[in-house]
């Protein structure tokens, strides 16, 4: 009954938010979808109730739970939530480029945007979006060497993060390597020979092997 299922029980959702707000001293925000299934547009009525319960901002993925990630995000419905909420609404759904983010802000009246799958293999999306909104030059993804450098920095950070809770260093590294395989594949998307590289990459077992493999494939 957790997560998106709370869209089916607005009273419980509001009670949970109120309880959390009463229990902590930091701002409380909520992320939800438009509703459980298409035609069940719960978010427009639920958002003001969550604001009354103490939520200071609400992020809305402009799809229904039944859609998962299929179809198009409904930005018109998102605009309705933003107008009704009474607190800042952060829009989410189908932001794959800086112009997408600018258009969402313009068309929905949202106070901010939340990038999602557009970030996969492209962490530069955030900086470029900020640049566009400031009227500055959008840089885009760097060249192959820059992409690989960022991918390997991401890998190192994943190992470091896992080591915080895993006393066995080798276990932390093994877990990080497995967790990073999908991310490394996204980084490689669009680079020469990416399909063959991904197939080989997914068989490597250590960070040393991955670093040697990628730096050999993309010198510099």
PDB file of C-alpha atoms in Angstrom:
ATOM      1  CA  UNK A   1       0.000   0.000   0.000  1.00  0.00           C
ATOM      2  CA  UNK A   2       2.973   2.326  -0.223  1.00  0.00           C
ATOM      3  CA  UNK A   3       4.214   4.607  -3.011  1.00  0.00           C
ATOM      4  CA  UNK A   4       1.796   5.243  -5.839  1.00  0.00           C
ATOM      5  CA  UNK A   5      -0.852   3.124  -4.072  1.00  0.00           C
ATOM      6  CA  UNK A   6      -1.376   6.069  -1.700  1.00  0.00           C
ATOM      7  CA  UNK A   7      -3.051   7.846  -4.622  1.00  0.00           C
ATOM      8  CA  UNK A   8      -5.943   5.475  -3.920  1.00  0.00           C
ATOM      9  CA  UNK A   9      -6.163   6.658  -0.300  1.00  0.00           C
ATOM     10  CA  UNK A  10      -5.793  10.468  -0.183  1.00  0.00           C
ATOM     11  CA  UNK A  11      -6.730  10.617   3.506  1.00  0.00           C
ATOM     12  CA  UNK A  12      -3.907   8.288   4.494  1.00  0.00           C
ATOM     13  CA  UNK A  13      -1.488  10.169   2.218  1.00  0.00           C
ATOM     14  CA  UNK A  14      -2.319  13.451   3.950  1.00  0.00           C
ATOM     15  CA  UNK A  15      -2.044  11.831   7.377  1.00  0.00           C
ATOM     16  CA  UNK A  16       1.406  10.477   6.560  1.00  0.00           C
ATOM     17  CA  UNK A  17       2.625  13.881   5.381  1.00  0.00           C
ATOM     18  CA  UNK A  18       1.243  15.560   8.499  1.00  0.00           C
ATOM     19  CA  UNK A  19       2.935  12.976  10.736  1.00  0.00           C
ATOM     20  CA  UNK A  20       6.289  13.426   9.016  1.00  0.00           C
ATOM     21  CA  UNK A  21       6.026  17.220   9.174  1.00  0.00           C
ATOM     22  CA  UNK A  22       5.342  16.977  12.921  1.00  0.00           C
ATOM     23  CA  UNK A  23       8.272  14.626  13.467  1.00  0.00           C
ATOM     24  CA  UNK A  24      11.103  16.470  11.701  1.00  0.00           C
ATOM     25  CA  UNK A  25      12.565  19.950  11.640  1.00  0.00           C
ATOM     26  CA  UNK A  26      13.482  20.020   7.952  1.00  0.00           C
ATOM     27  CA  UNK A  27      11.231  20.915   4.996  1.00  0.00           C
ATOM     28  CA  UNK A  28       9.037  18.054   3.811  1.00  0.00           C
ATOM     29  CA  UNK A  29       8.304  17.536   0.128  1.00  0.00           C
ATOM     30  CA  UNK A  30       6.213  14.957  -1.724  1.00  0.00           C
ATOM     31  CA  UNK A  31       6.643  13.274  -5.103  1.00  0.00           C
ATOM     32  CA  UNK A  32       3.662  11.649  -6.790  1.00  0.00           C
ATOM     33  CA  UNK A  33       2.082  10.842 -10.127  1.00  0.00           C
ATOM     34  CA  UNK A  34      -1.094  12.236 -11.664  1.00  0.00           C
ATOM     35  CA  UNK A  35      -3.159   9.313 -10.442  1.00  0.00           C
ATOM     36  CA  UNK A  36      -3.412   5.546 -10.333  1.00  0.00           C
ATOM     37  CA  UNK A  37      -4.733   5.130 -13.871  1.00  0.00           C
ATOM     38  CA  UNK A  38      -5.761   7.343 -16.754  1.00  0.00           C
ATOM     39  CA  UNK A  39      -9.043   9.073 -16.054  1.00  0.00           C
ATOM     40  CA  UNK A  40      -8.334   9.013 -12.321  1.00  0.00           C
ATOM     41  CA  UNK A  41      -6.776  12.490 -12.017  1.00  0.00           C
ATOM     42  CA  UNK A  42      -6.156  12.409  -8.263  1.00  0.00           C
ATOM     43  CA  UNK A  43      -3.203  14.787  -8.103  1.00  0.00           C
ATOM     44  CA  UNK A  44      -5.179  17.985  -8.674  1.00  0.00           C
ATOM     45  CA  UNK A  45      -7.327  17.363  -5.594  1.00  0.00           C
ATOM     46  CA  UNK A  46      -4.606  15.698  -3.524  1.00  0.00           C
ATOM     47  CA  UNK A  47      -1.924  18.366  -3.948  1.00  0.00           C
ATOM     48  CA  UNK A  48      -3.769  21.065  -1.917  1.00  0.00           C
ATOM     49  CA  UNK A  49      -4.501  18.529   0.836  1.00  0.00           C
ATOM     50  CA  UNK A  50      -0.820  17.643   1.063  1.00  0.00           C
ATOM     51  CA  UNK A  51       0.038  21.336   1.172  1.00  0.00           C
ATOM     52  CA  UNK A  52      -2.453  21.820   4.012  1.00  0.00           C
ATOM     53  CA  UNK A  53      -0.801  18.869   5.774  1.00  0.00           C
ATOM     54  CA  UNK A  54       2.497  20.755   5.679  1.00  0.00           C
ATOM     55  CA  UNK A  55       4.251  19.775   2.462  1.00  0.00           C
ATOM     56  CA  UNK A  56       6.260  22.789   1.305  1.00  0.00           C
ATOM     57  CA  UNK A  57       6.621  21.623  -2.307  1.00  0.00           C
ATOM     58  CA  UNK A  58       5.274  18.827  -4.490  1.00  0.00           C
ATOM     59  CA  UNK A  59       7.016  17.093  -7.381  1.00  0.00           C
ATOM     60  CA  UNK A  60       4.664  15.544  -9.934  1.00  0.00           C
ATOM     61  CA  UNK A  61       5.588  12.954 -12.542  1.00  0.00           C
ATOM     62  CA  UNK A  62       3.057  13.771 -15.241  1.00  0.00           C
ATOM     63  CA  UNK A  63       2.058  10.167 -15.907  1.00  0.00           C
ATOM     64  CA  UNK A  64      -0.352   7.754 -14.266  1.00  0.00           C
ATOM     65  CA  UNK A  65       0.887   4.762 -12.345  1.00  0.00           C
ATOM     66  CA  UNK A  66      -0.656   2.436 -14.944  1.00  0.00           C
ATOM     67  CA  UNK A  67       1.554   4.003 -17.632  1.00  0.00           C
ATOM     68  CA  UNK A  68       4.850   3.331 -15.860  1.00  0.00           C
ATOM     69  CA  UNK A  69       7.149   5.147 -18.358  1.00  0.00           C
ATOM     70  CA  UNK A  70       5.126   4.565 -21.521  1.00  0.00           C
ATOM     71  CA  UNK A  71       3.301   7.149 -23.577  1.00  0.00           C
ATOM     72  CA  UNK A  72       3.804  10.881 -23.222  1.00  0.00           C
ATOM     73  CA  UNK A  73       3.815  12.860 -20.013  1.00  0.00           C
ATOM     74  CA  UNK A  74       0.646  14.954 -19.716  1.00  0.00           C
ATOM     75  CA  UNK A  75       1.957  18.464 -19.216  1.00  0.00           C
ATOM     76  CA  UNK A  76      -1.534  19.972 -19.481  1.00  0.00           C
ATOM     77  CA  UNK A  77      -2.608  17.955 -16.437  1.00  0.00           C
ATOM     78  CA  UNK A  78       0.612  19.001 -14.731  1.00  0.00           C
ATOM     79  CA  UNK A  79      -0.352  22.639 -15.283  1.00  0.00           C
ATOM     80  CA  UNK A  80      -3.656  21.949 -13.535  1.00  0.00           C
ATOM     81  CA  UNK A  81      -1.848  20.583 -10.480  1.00  0.00           C
ATOM     82  CA  UNK A  82       0.530  23.560 -10.424  1.00  0.00           C
ATOM     83  CA  UNK A  83      -2.410  25.966 -10.472  1.00  0.00           C
ATOM     84  CA  UNK A  84      -4.277  24.160  -7.680  1.00  0.00           C
ATOM     85  CA  UNK A  85      -1.528  23.117  -5.267  1.00  0.00           C
ATOM     86  CA  UNK A  86      -0.948  26.294  -3.302  1.00  0.00           C
ATOM     87  CA  UNK A  87       2.763  25.438  -2.920  1.00  0.00           C
ATOM     88  CA  UNK A  88       5.558  25.238  -5.527  1.00  0.00           C
ATOM     89  CA  UNK A  89       5.138  22.325  -7.923  1.00  0.00           C
ATOM     90  CA  UNK A  90       8.164  20.700  -9.538  1.00  0.00           C
ATOM     91  CA  UNK A  91       7.392  19.134 -12.899  1.00  0.00           C
ATOM     92  CA  UNK A  92       8.776  15.763 -13.970  1.00  0.00           C
ATOM     93  CA  UNK A  93       8.368  13.720 -17.130  1.00  0.00           C
ATOM     94  CA  UNK A  94       9.863  13.777 -20.647  1.00  0.00           C
ATOM     95  CA  UNK A  95      12.708  16.202 -19.977  1.00  0.00           C
ATOM     96  CA  UNK A  96      15.504  14.972 -22.216  1.00  0.00           C
ATOM     97  CA  UNK A  97      17.049  18.287 -23.253  1.00  0.00           C
ATOM     98  CA  UNK A  98      17.434  21.842 -21.949  1.00  0.00           C
ATOM     99  CA  UNK A  99      14.691  23.113 -24.323  1.00  0.00           C
ATOM    100  CA  UNK A 100      12.338  20.486 -22.858  1.00  0.00           C
ATOM    101  CA  UNK A 101      12.905  21.932 -19.384  1.00  0.00           C
ATOM    102  CA  UNK A 102      12.391  25.510 -20.562  1.00  0.00           C
ATOM    103  CA  UNK A 103       9.191  24.527 -22.369  1.00  0.00           C
ATOM    104  CA  UNK A 104       7.820  22.725 -19.303  1.00  0.00           C
ATOM    105  CA  UNK A 105       8.362  25.816 -17.156  1.00  0.00           C
ATOM    106  CA  UNK A 106       6.721  27.989 -19.791  1.00  0.00           C
ATOM    107  CA  UNK A 107       3.727  25.752 -20.503  1.00  0.00           C
ATOM    108  CA  UNK A 108       2.870  24.441 -17.032  1.00  0.00           C
ATOM    109  CA  UNK A 109       3.602  27.255 -14.595  1.00  0.00           C
ATOM    110  CA  UNK A 110       5.721  24.882 -12.507  1.00  0.00           C
ATOM    111  CA  UNK A 111       8.229  26.461 -10.148  1.00  0.00           C
ATOM    112  CA  UNK A 112      10.936  24.021 -11.158  1.00  0.00           C
ATOM    113  CA  UNK A 113      11.718  20.891 -13.119  1.00  0.00           C
ATOM    114  CA  UNK A 114      13.013  17.468 -12.074  1.00  0.00           C
ATOM    115  CA  UNK A 115      15.068  15.577 -14.626  1.00  0.00           C
ATOM    116  CA  UNK A 116      14.692  11.811 -14.666  1.00  0.00           C
ATOM    117  CA  UNK A 117      15.663   9.309 -17.352  1.00  0.00           C
ATOM    118  CA  UNK A 118      17.158  12.134 -19.420  1.00  0.00           C
ATOM    119  CA  UNK A 119      20.062  12.094 -16.981  1.00  0.00           C
ATOM    120  CA  UNK A 120      21.060   8.527 -17.860  1.00  0.00           C
ATOM    121  CA  UNK A 121      24.490   8.826 -19.436  1.00  0.00           C
ATOM    122  CA  UNK A 122      24.065  12.581 -19.603  1.00  0.00           C
ATOM    123  CA  UNK A 123      24.712  14.271 -16.243  1.00  0.00           C
ATOM    124  CA  UNK A 124      25.578  17.393 -18.227  1.00  0.00           C
ATOM    125  CA  UNK A 125      21.845  17.933 -18.774  1.00  0.00           C
ATOM    126  CA  UNK A 126      21.528  19.848 -15.496  1.00  0.00           C
ATOM    127  CA  UNK A 127      24.328  22.315 -16.186  1.00  0.00           C
ATOM    128  CA  UNK A 128      23.167  22.867 -19.748  1.00  0.00           C
ATOM    129  CA  UNK A 129      19.600  23.483 -18.590  1.00  0.00           C
ATOM    130  CA  UNK A 130      20.812  26.105 -16.127  1.00  0.00           C
ATOM    131  CA  UNK A 131      22.863  27.735 -18.889  1.00  0.00           C
ATOM    132  CA  UNK A 132      19.905  27.849 -21.252  1.00  0.00           C
ATOM    133  CA  UNK A 133      17.645  29.415 -18.624  1.00  0.00           C
ATOM    134  CA  UNK A 134      20.341  32.034 -17.969  1.00  0.00           C
ATOM    135  CA  UNK A 135      20.632  32.788 -21.677  1.00  0.00           C
ATOM    136  CA  UNK A 136      24.112  31.278 -21.861  1.00  0.00           C
ATOM    137  CA  UNK A 137      25.632  28.878 -24.375  1.00  0.00           C
ATOM    138  CA  UNK A 138      24.577  25.224 -24.081  1.00  0.00           C
ATOM    139  CA  UNK A 139      27.663  23.004 -24.209  1.00  0.00           C
ATOM    140  CA  UNK A 140      26.130  19.542 -24.707  1.00  0.00           C
ATOM    141  CA  UNK A 141      27.863  16.247 -23.978  1.00  0.00           C
ATOM    142  CA  UNK A 142      31.660  16.402 -24.247  1.00  0.00           C
ATOM    143  CA  UNK A 143      33.740  14.273 -26.596  1.00  0.00           C
ATOM    144  CA  UNK A 144      34.438  10.595 -26.018  1.00  0.00           C
ATOM    145  CA  UNK A 145      37.390  11.189 -23.676  1.00  0.00           C
ATOM    146  CA  UNK A 146      35.350  13.548 -21.517  1.00  0.00           C
ATOM    147  CA  UNK A 147      32.449  11.118 -21.370  1.00  0.00           C
ATOM    148  CA  UNK A 148      34.722   8.237 -20.332  1.00  0.00           C
ATOM    149  CA  UNK A 149      36.427  10.411 -17.722  1.00  0.00           C
ATOM    150  CA  UNK A 150      33.058  11.252 -16.161  1.00  0.00           C
ATOM    151  CA  UNK A 151      31.920   7.616 -16.332  1.00  0.00           C
ATOM    152  CA  UNK A 152      35.022   6.460 -14.470  1.00  0.00           C
ATOM    153  CA  UNK A 153      34.629   9.204 -11.858  1.00  0.00           C
ATOM    154  CA  UNK A 154      31.046   7.977 -11.388  1.00  0.00           C
ATOM    155  CA  UNK A 155      32.355   4.426 -10.946  1.00  0.00           C
ATOM    156  CA  UNK A 156      34.876   5.538  -8.300  1.00  0.00           C
ATOM    157  CA  UNK A 157      32.158   7.414  -6.420  1.00  0.00           C
ATOM    158  CA  UNK A 158      29.901   4.353  -6.454  1.00  0.00           C
ATOM    159  CA  UNK A 159      32.718   2.270  -4.930  1.00  0.00           C
ATOM    160  CA  UNK A 160      33.334   4.944  -2.275  1.00  0.00           C
ATOM    161  CA  UNK A 161      29.629   5.150  -1.432  1.00  0.00           C
ATOM    162  CA  UNK A 162      29.268   1.380  -1.122  1.00  0.00           C
ATOM    163  CA  UNK A 163      32.327   1.250   1.156  1.00  0.00           C
ATOM    164  CA  UNK A 164      30.447   3.413   3.665  1.00  0.00           C
ATOM    165  CA  UNK A 165      28.158   0.505   4.554  1.00  0.00           C
ATOM    166  CA  UNK A 166      30.119  -2.525   3.360  1.00  0.00           C
ATOM    167  CA  UNK A 167      33.115  -3.385   5.566  1.00  0.00           C
ATOM    168  CA  UNK A 168      34.551  -5.762   2.976  1.00  0.00           C
ATOM    169  CA  UNK A 169      36.258  -3.601   0.350  1.00  0.00           C
ATOM    170  CA  UNK A 170      36.139  -6.280  -2.330  1.00  0.00           C
ATOM    171  CA  UNK A 171      32.421  -6.772  -1.772  1.00  0.00           C
ATOM    172  CA  UNK A 172      31.850  -3.016  -2.051  1.00  0.00           C
ATOM    173  CA  UNK A 173      33.733  -2.947  -5.339  1.00  0.00           C
ATOM    174  CA  UNK A 174      31.912  -5.991  -6.738  1.00  0.00           C
ATOM    175  CA  UNK A 175      28.542  -4.499  -5.875  1.00  0.00           C
ATOM    176  CA  UNK A 176      29.523  -1.171  -7.449  1.00  0.00           C
ATOM    177  CA  UNK A 177      30.704  -2.819 -10.657  1.00  0.00           C
ATOM    178  CA  UNK A 178      27.398  -4.663 -11.047  1.00  0.00           C
ATOM    179  CA  UNK A 179      25.347  -1.580 -10.180  1.00  0.00           C
ATOM    180  CA  UNK A 180      27.295   0.562 -12.649  1.00  0.00           C
ATOM    181  CA  UNK A 181      27.004  -1.706 -15.679  1.00  0.00           C
ATOM    182  CA  UNK A 182      23.749  -0.142 -16.829  1.00  0.00           C
ATOM    183  CA  UNK A 183      25.062   3.390 -16.188  1.00  0.00           C
ATOM    184  CA  UNK A 184      28.290   2.740 -18.098  1.00  0.00           C
ATOM    185  CA  UNK A 185      26.206   1.452 -20.996  1.00  0.00           C
ATOM    186  CA  UNK A 186      24.226   4.698 -21.006  1.00  0.00           C
ATOM    187  CA  UNK A 187      27.436   6.733 -21.015  1.00  0.00           C
ATOM    188  CA  UNK A 188      28.619   4.799 -24.074  1.00  0.00           C
ATOM    189  CA  UNK A 189      25.398   5.360 -26.009  1.00  0.00           C
ATOM    190  CA  UNK A 190      26.137   7.208 -29.231  1.00  0.00           C
ATOM    191  CA  UNK A 191      29.887   6.566 -29.141  1.00  0.00           C
ATOM    192  CA  UNK A 192      31.592   4.574 -31.955  1.00  0.00           C
ATOM    193  CA  UNK A 193      31.212   0.821 -31.515  1.00  0.00           C
ATOM    194  CA  UNK A 194      29.052   1.252 -28.422  1.00  0.00           C
ATOM    195  CA  UNK A 195      27.112  -2.011 -28.846  1.00  0.00           C
ATOM    196  CA  UNK A 196      30.239  -4.181 -29.013  1.00  0.00           C
ATOM    197  CA  UNK A 197      31.842  -2.257 -26.163  1.00  0.00           C
ATOM    198  CA  UNK A 198      28.800  -2.735 -23.927  1.00  0.00           C
ATOM    199  CA  UNK A 199      28.823  -6.479 -24.555  1.00  0.00           C
ATOM    200  CA  UNK A 200      32.457  -6.736 -23.442  1.00  0.00           C
ATOM    201  CA  UNK A 201      32.059  -4.273 -20.592  1.00  0.00           C
ATOM    202  CA  UNK A 202      29.294  -6.313 -18.984  1.00  0.00           C
ATOM    203  CA  UNK A 203      31.698  -9.243 -18.533  1.00  0.00           C
ATOM    204  CA  UNK A 204      34.322  -7.286 -16.578  1.00  0.00           C
ATOM    205  CA  UNK A 205      34.496  -7.876 -12.834  1.00  0.00           C
ATOM    206  CA  UNK A 206      36.696  -5.131 -11.360  1.00  0.00           C
ATOM    207  CA  UNK A 207      37.163  -1.373 -11.546  1.00  0.00           C
ATOM    208  CA  UNK A 208      40.748  -1.887 -12.734  1.00  0.00           C
ATOM    209  CA  UNK A 209      39.542  -3.972 -15.692  1.00  0.00           C
ATOM    210  CA  UNK A 210      36.872  -1.410 -16.562  1.00  0.00           C
ATOM    211  CA  UNK A 211      39.316   1.493 -16.416  1.00  0.00           C
ATOM    212  CA  UNK A 212      41.888  -0.292 -18.562  1.00  0.00           C
ATOM    213  CA  UNK A 213      39.237  -1.338 -21.069  1.00  0.00           C
ATOM    214  CA  UNK A 214      37.639   2.105 -21.476  1.00  0.00           C
ATOM    215  CA  UNK A 215      40.879   4.092 -21.538  1.00  0.00           C
ATOM    216  CA  UNK A 216      42.210   1.720 -24.187  1.00  0.00           C
ATOM    217  CA  UNK A 217      39.054   2.075 -26.246  1.00  0.00           C
ATOM    218  CA  UNK A 218      39.083   5.876 -25.945  1.00  0.00           C
ATOM    219  CA  UNK A 219      42.655   7.133 -25.442  1.00  0.00           C
ATOM    220  CA  UNK A 220      43.011  10.546 -23.833  1.00  0.00           C
TER     221      UNK A 220
END
